[in-house]
PDB file of C-alpha atoms in Angstrom:
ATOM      1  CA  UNK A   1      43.156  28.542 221.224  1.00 55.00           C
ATOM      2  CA  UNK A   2      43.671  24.806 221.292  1.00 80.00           C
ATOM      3  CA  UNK A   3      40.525  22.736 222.073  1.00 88.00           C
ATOM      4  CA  UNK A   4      42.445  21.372 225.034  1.00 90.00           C
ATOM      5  CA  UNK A   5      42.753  24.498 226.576  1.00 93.00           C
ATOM      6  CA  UNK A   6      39.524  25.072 226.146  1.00 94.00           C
ATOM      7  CA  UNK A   7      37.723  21.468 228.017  1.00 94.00           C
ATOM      8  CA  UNK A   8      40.832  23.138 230.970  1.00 96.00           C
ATOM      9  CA  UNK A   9      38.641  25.808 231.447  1.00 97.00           C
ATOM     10  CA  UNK A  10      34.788  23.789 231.061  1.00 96.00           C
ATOM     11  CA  UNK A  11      36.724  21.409 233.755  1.00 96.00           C
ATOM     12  CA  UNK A  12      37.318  24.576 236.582  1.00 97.00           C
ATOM     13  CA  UNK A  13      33.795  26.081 235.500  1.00 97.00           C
ATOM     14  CA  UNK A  14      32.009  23.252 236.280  1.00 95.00           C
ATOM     15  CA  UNK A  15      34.064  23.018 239.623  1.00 97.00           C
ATOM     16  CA  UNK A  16      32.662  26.838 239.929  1.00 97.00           C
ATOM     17  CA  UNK A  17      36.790  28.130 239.781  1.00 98.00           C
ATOM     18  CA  UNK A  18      35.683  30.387 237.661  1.00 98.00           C
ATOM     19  CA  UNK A  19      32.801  31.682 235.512  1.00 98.00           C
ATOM     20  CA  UNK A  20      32.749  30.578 231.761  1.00 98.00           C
ATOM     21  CA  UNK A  21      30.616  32.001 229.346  1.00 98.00           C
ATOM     22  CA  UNK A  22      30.457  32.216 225.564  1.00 98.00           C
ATOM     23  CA  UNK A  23      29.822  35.363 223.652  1.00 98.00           C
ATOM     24  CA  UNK A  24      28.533  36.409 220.048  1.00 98.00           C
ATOM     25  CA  UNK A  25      25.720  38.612 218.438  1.00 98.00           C
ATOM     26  CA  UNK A  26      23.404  37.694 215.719  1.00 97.00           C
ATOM     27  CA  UNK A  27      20.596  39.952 214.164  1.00 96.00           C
ATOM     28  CA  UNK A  28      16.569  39.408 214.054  1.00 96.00           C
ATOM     29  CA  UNK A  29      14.750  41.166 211.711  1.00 92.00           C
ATOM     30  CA  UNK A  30      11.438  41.446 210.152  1.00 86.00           C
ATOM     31  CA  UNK A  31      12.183  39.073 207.564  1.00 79.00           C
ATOM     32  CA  UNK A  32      11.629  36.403 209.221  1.00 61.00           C
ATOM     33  CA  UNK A  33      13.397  32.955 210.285  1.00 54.00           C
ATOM     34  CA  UNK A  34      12.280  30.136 207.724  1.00 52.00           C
ATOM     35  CA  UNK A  35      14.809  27.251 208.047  1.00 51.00           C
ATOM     36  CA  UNK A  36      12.194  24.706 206.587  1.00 51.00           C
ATOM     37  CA  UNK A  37       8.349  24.334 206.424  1.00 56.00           C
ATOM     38  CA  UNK A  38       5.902  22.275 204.621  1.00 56.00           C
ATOM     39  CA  UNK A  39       2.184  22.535 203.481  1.00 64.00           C
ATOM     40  CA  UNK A  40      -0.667  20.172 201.817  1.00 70.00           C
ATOM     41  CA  UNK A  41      -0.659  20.455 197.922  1.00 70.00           C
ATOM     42  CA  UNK A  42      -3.575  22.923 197.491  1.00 76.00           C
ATOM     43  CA  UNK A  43      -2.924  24.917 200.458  1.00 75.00           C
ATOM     44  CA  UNK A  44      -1.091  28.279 200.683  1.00 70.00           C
ATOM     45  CA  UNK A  45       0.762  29.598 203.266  1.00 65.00           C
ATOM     46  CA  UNK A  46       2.653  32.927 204.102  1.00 62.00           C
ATOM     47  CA  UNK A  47       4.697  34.021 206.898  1.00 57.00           C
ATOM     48  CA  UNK A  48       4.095  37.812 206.861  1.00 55.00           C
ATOM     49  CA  UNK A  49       7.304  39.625 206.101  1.00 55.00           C
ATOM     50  CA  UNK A  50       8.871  43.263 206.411  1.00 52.00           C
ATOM     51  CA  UNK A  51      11.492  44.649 205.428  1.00 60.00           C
ATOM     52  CA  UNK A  52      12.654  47.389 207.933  1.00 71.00           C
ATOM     53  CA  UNK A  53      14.933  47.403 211.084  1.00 88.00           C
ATOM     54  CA  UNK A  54      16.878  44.529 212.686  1.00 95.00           C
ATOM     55  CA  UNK A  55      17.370  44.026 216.177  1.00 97.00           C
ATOM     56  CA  UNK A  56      20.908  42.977 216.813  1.00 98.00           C
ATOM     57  CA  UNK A  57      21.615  40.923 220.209  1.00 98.00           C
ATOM     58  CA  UNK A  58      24.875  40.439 221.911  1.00 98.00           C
ATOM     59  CA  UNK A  59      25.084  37.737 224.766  1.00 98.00           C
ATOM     60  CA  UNK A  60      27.110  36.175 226.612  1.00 98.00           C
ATOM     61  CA  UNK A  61      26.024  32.362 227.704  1.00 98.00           C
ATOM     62  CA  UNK A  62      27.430  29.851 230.337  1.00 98.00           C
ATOM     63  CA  UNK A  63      26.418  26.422 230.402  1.00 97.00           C
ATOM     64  CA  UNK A  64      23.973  26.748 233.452  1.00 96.00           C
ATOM     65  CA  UNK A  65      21.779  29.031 230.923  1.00 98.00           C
ATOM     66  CA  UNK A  66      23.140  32.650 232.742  1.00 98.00           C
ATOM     67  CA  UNK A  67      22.525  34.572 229.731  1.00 98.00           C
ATOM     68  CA  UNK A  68      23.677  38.306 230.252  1.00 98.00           C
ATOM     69  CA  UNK A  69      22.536  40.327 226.851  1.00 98.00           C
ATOM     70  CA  UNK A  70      21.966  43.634 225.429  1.00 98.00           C
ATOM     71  CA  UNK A  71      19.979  44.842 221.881  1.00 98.00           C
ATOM     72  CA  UNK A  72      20.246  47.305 219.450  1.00 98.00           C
ATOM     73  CA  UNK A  73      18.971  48.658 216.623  1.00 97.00           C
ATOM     74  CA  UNK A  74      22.754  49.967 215.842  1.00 97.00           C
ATOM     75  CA  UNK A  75      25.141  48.045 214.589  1.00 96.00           C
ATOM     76  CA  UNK A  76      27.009  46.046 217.200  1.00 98.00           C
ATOM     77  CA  UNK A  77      30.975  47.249 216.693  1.00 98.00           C
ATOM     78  CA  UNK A  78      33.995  47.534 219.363  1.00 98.00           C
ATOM     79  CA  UNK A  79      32.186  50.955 220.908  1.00 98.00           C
ATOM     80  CA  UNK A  80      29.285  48.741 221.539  1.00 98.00           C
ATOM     81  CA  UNK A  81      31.535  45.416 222.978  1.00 98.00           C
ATOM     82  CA  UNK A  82      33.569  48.622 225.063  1.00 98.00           C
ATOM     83  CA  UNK A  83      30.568  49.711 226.487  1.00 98.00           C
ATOM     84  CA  UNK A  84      29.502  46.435 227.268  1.00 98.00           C
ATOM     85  CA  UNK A  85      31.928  44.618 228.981  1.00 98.00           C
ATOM     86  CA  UNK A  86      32.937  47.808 230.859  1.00 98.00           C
ATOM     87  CA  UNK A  87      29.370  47.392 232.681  1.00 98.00           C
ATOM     88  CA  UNK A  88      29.877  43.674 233.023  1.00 98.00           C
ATOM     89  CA  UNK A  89      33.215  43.415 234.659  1.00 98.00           C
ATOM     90  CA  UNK A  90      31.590  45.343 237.339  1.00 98.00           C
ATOM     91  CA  UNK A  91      29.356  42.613 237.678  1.00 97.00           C
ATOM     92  CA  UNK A  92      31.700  39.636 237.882  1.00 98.00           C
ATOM     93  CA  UNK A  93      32.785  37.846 241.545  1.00 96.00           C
ATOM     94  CA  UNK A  94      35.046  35.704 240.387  1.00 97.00           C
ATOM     95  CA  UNK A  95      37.439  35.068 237.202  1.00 98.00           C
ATOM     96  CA  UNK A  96      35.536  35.287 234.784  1.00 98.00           C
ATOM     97  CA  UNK A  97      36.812  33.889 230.912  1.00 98.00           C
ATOM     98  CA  UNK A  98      34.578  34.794 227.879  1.00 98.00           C
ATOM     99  CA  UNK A  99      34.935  32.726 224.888  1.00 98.00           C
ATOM    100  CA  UNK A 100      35.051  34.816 221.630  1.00 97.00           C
ATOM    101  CA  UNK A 101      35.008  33.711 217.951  1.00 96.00           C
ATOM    102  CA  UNK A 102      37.489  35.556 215.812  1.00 94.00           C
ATOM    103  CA  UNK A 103      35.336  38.309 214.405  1.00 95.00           C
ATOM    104  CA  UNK A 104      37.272  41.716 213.470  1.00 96.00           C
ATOM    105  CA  UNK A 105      35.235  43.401 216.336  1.00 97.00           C
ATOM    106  CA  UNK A 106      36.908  41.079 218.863  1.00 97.00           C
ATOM    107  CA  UNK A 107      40.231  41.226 217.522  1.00 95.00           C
ATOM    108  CA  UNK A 108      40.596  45.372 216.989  1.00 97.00           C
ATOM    109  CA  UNK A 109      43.180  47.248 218.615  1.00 98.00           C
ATOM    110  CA  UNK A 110      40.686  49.496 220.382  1.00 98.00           C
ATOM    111  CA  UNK A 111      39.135  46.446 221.768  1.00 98.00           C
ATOM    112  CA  UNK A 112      42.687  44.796 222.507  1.00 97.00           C
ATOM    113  CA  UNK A 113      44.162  47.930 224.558  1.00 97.00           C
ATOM    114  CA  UNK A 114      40.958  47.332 226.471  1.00 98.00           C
ATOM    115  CA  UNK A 115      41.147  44.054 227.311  1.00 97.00           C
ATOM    116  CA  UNK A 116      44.130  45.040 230.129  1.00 96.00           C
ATOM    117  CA  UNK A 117      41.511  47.119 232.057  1.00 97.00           C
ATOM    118  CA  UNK A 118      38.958  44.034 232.250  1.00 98.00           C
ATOM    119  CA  UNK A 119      41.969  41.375 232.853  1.00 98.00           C
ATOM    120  CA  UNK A 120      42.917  43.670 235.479  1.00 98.00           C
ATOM    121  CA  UNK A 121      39.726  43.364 237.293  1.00 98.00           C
ATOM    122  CA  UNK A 122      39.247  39.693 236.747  1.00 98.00           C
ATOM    123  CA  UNK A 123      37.861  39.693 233.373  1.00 98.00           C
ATOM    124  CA  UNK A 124      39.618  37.705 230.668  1.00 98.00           C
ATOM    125  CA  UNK A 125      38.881  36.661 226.840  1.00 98.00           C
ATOM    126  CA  UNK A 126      39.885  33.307 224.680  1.00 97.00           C
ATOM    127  CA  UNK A 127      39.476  33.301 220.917  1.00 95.00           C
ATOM    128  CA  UNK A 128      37.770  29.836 219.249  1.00 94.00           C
ATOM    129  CA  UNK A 129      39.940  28.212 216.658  1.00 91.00           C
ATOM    130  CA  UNK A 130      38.984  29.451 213.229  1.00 89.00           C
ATOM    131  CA  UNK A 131      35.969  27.691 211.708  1.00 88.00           C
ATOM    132  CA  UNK A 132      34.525  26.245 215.059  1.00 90.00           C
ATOM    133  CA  UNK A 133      30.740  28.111 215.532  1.00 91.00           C
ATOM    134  CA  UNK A 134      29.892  24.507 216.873  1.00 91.00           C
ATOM    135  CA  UNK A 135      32.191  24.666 219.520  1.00 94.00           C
ATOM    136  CA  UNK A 136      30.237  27.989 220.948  1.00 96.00           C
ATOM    137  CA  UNK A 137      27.205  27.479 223.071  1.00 97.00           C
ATOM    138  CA  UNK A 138      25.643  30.538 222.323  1.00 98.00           C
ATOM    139  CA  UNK A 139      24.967  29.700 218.272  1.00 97.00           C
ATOM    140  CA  UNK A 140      22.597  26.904 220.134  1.00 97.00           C
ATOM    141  CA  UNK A 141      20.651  29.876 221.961  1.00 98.00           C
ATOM    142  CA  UNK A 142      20.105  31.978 218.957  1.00 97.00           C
ATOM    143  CA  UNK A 143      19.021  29.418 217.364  1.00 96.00           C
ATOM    144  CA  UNK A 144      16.182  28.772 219.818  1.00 97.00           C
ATOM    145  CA  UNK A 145      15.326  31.787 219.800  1.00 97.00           C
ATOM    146  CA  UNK A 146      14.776  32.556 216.420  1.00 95.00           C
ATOM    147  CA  UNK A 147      13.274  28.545 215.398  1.00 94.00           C
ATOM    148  CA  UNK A 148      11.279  28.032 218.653  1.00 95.00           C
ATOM    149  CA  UNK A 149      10.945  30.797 221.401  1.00 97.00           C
ATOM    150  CA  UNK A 150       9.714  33.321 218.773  1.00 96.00           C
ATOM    151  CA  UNK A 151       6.420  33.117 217.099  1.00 93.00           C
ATOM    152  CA  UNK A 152       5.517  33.631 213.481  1.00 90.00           C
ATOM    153  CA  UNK A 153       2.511  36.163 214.977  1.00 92.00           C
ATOM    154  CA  UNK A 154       5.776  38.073 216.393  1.00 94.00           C
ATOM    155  CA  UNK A 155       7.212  39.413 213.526  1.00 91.00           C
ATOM    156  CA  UNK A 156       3.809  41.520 212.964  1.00 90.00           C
ATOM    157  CA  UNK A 157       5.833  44.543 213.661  1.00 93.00           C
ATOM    158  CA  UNK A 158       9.039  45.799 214.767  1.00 95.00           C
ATOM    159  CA  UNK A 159       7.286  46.767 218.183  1.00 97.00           C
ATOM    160  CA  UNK A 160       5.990  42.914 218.817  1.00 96.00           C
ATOM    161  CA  UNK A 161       9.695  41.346 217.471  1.00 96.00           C
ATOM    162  CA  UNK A 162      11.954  43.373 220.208  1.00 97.00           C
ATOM    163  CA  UNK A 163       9.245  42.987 222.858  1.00 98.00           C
ATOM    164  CA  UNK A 164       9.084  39.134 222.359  1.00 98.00           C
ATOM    165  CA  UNK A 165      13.082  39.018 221.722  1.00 98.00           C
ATOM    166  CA  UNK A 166      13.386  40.956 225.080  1.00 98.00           C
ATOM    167  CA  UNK A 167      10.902  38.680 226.627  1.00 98.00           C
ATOM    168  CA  UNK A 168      12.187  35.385 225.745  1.00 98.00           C
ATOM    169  CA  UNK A 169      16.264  36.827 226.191  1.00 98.00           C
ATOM    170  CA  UNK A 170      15.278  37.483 230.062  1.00 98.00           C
ATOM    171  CA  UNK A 171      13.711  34.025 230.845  1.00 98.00           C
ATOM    172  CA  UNK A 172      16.448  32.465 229.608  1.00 98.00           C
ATOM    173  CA  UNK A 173      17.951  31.009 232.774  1.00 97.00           C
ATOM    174  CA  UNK A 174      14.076  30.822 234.503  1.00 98.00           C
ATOM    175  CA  UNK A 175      11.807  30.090 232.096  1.00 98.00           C
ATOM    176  CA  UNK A 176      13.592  29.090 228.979  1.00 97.00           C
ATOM    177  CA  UNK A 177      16.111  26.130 229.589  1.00 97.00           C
ATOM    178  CA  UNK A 178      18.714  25.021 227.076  1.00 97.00           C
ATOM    179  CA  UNK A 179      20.270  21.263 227.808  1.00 95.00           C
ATOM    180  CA  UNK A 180      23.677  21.547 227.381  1.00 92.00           C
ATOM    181  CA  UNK A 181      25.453  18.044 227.084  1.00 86.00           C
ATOM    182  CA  UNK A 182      29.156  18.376 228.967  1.00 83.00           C
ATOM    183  CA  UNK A 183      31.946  19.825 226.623  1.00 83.00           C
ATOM    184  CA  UNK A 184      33.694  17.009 224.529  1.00 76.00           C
ATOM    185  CA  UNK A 185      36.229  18.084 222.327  1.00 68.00           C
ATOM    186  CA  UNK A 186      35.706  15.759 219.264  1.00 69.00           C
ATOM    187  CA  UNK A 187      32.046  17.096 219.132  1.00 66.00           C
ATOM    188  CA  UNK A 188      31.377  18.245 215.327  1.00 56.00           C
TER     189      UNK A 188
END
């Protein structure tokens, strides 16, 4: 998909044409999220870690933070995305275009031969160039989630990390706000 085609579609979003949202999963486990951290020089610090189960989280995102998810502790593969957007498109009241990256799970045949039921109801998917994670909204939401709307006292268990995933997931949109600056294409 060209980036032109894509700041088309932003343009009849925002003029509520249609309904835009971007989609990918990402996985949370016990292991913890650590991008960076500091400490005084005689101080020691730990971030309690397990090894165990991950909670995987597929979502799809708009720009007015309407976050529509499910989790798993499978692995998220076409059955999963089938199963998913079959429940969605029942959902939708208007065009509807979700923005995929180019994952194998995306692209399969299964998922393909699909994609005719859903565009037949108003349901219809564009693929991000290769290499473009910053041009997908939704990498900005997991990445809230797992640096700021999670808590280190969270990962305690497996329990307290899907309950606090759930919780923050749903207030996304009510609660939990993500500012969103309008889609320029020569954004890096």
């Amino acid at each position: 998909m060209r980036v032109e085609r894509l700041a088309l579609l932003e343009q009849q979003a925002e003029h509520e044409q249609i309904d835009l949202f971007y989609a990918d999963e990402s996985g949370i486990s016990q292991q913890g999220y650590s991008p960076y951290g500091w400490q005084f020089k005689d101080e020691k610090v730990s971030v309690p870690v397990g090894h165990g189960q991950q909670l995987n989280c597929f979502g799809l995102l708009s720009r007015n933070n309407k976050l529509h998810f499910k989790t798993t502790t499978d692995t998220i593969n076409t059955a999963f995305l089938i199963a998913f957007f079959d429940e969605f498109v029942l959902k939708i009241q208007k065009p509807t275009v979700i923005v995929l990256d180019n994952a194998k799970i995306h692209q399969s045949k299964a998922f393909k031969i699909r994609c005719k039921y859903w565009q037949a109801r108003g349901l219809f998917f564009v693929y991000l160039p290769p290499y473009s994670p910053h041009l997908n909204i939704i990498e900005k939401c997991w990445h809230e989630l797992k640096q700021r709307w999670i808590s280190v006292e969270d990962y305690y268990s497996f329990e307290t990390l899907t309950y606090a995933v759930q919780l923050a997931l749903m207030a996304v949109g009510t609660e939990l706000f993500i500012n969103f600056s309008p889609f320029n294409p020569n954004d890096k």
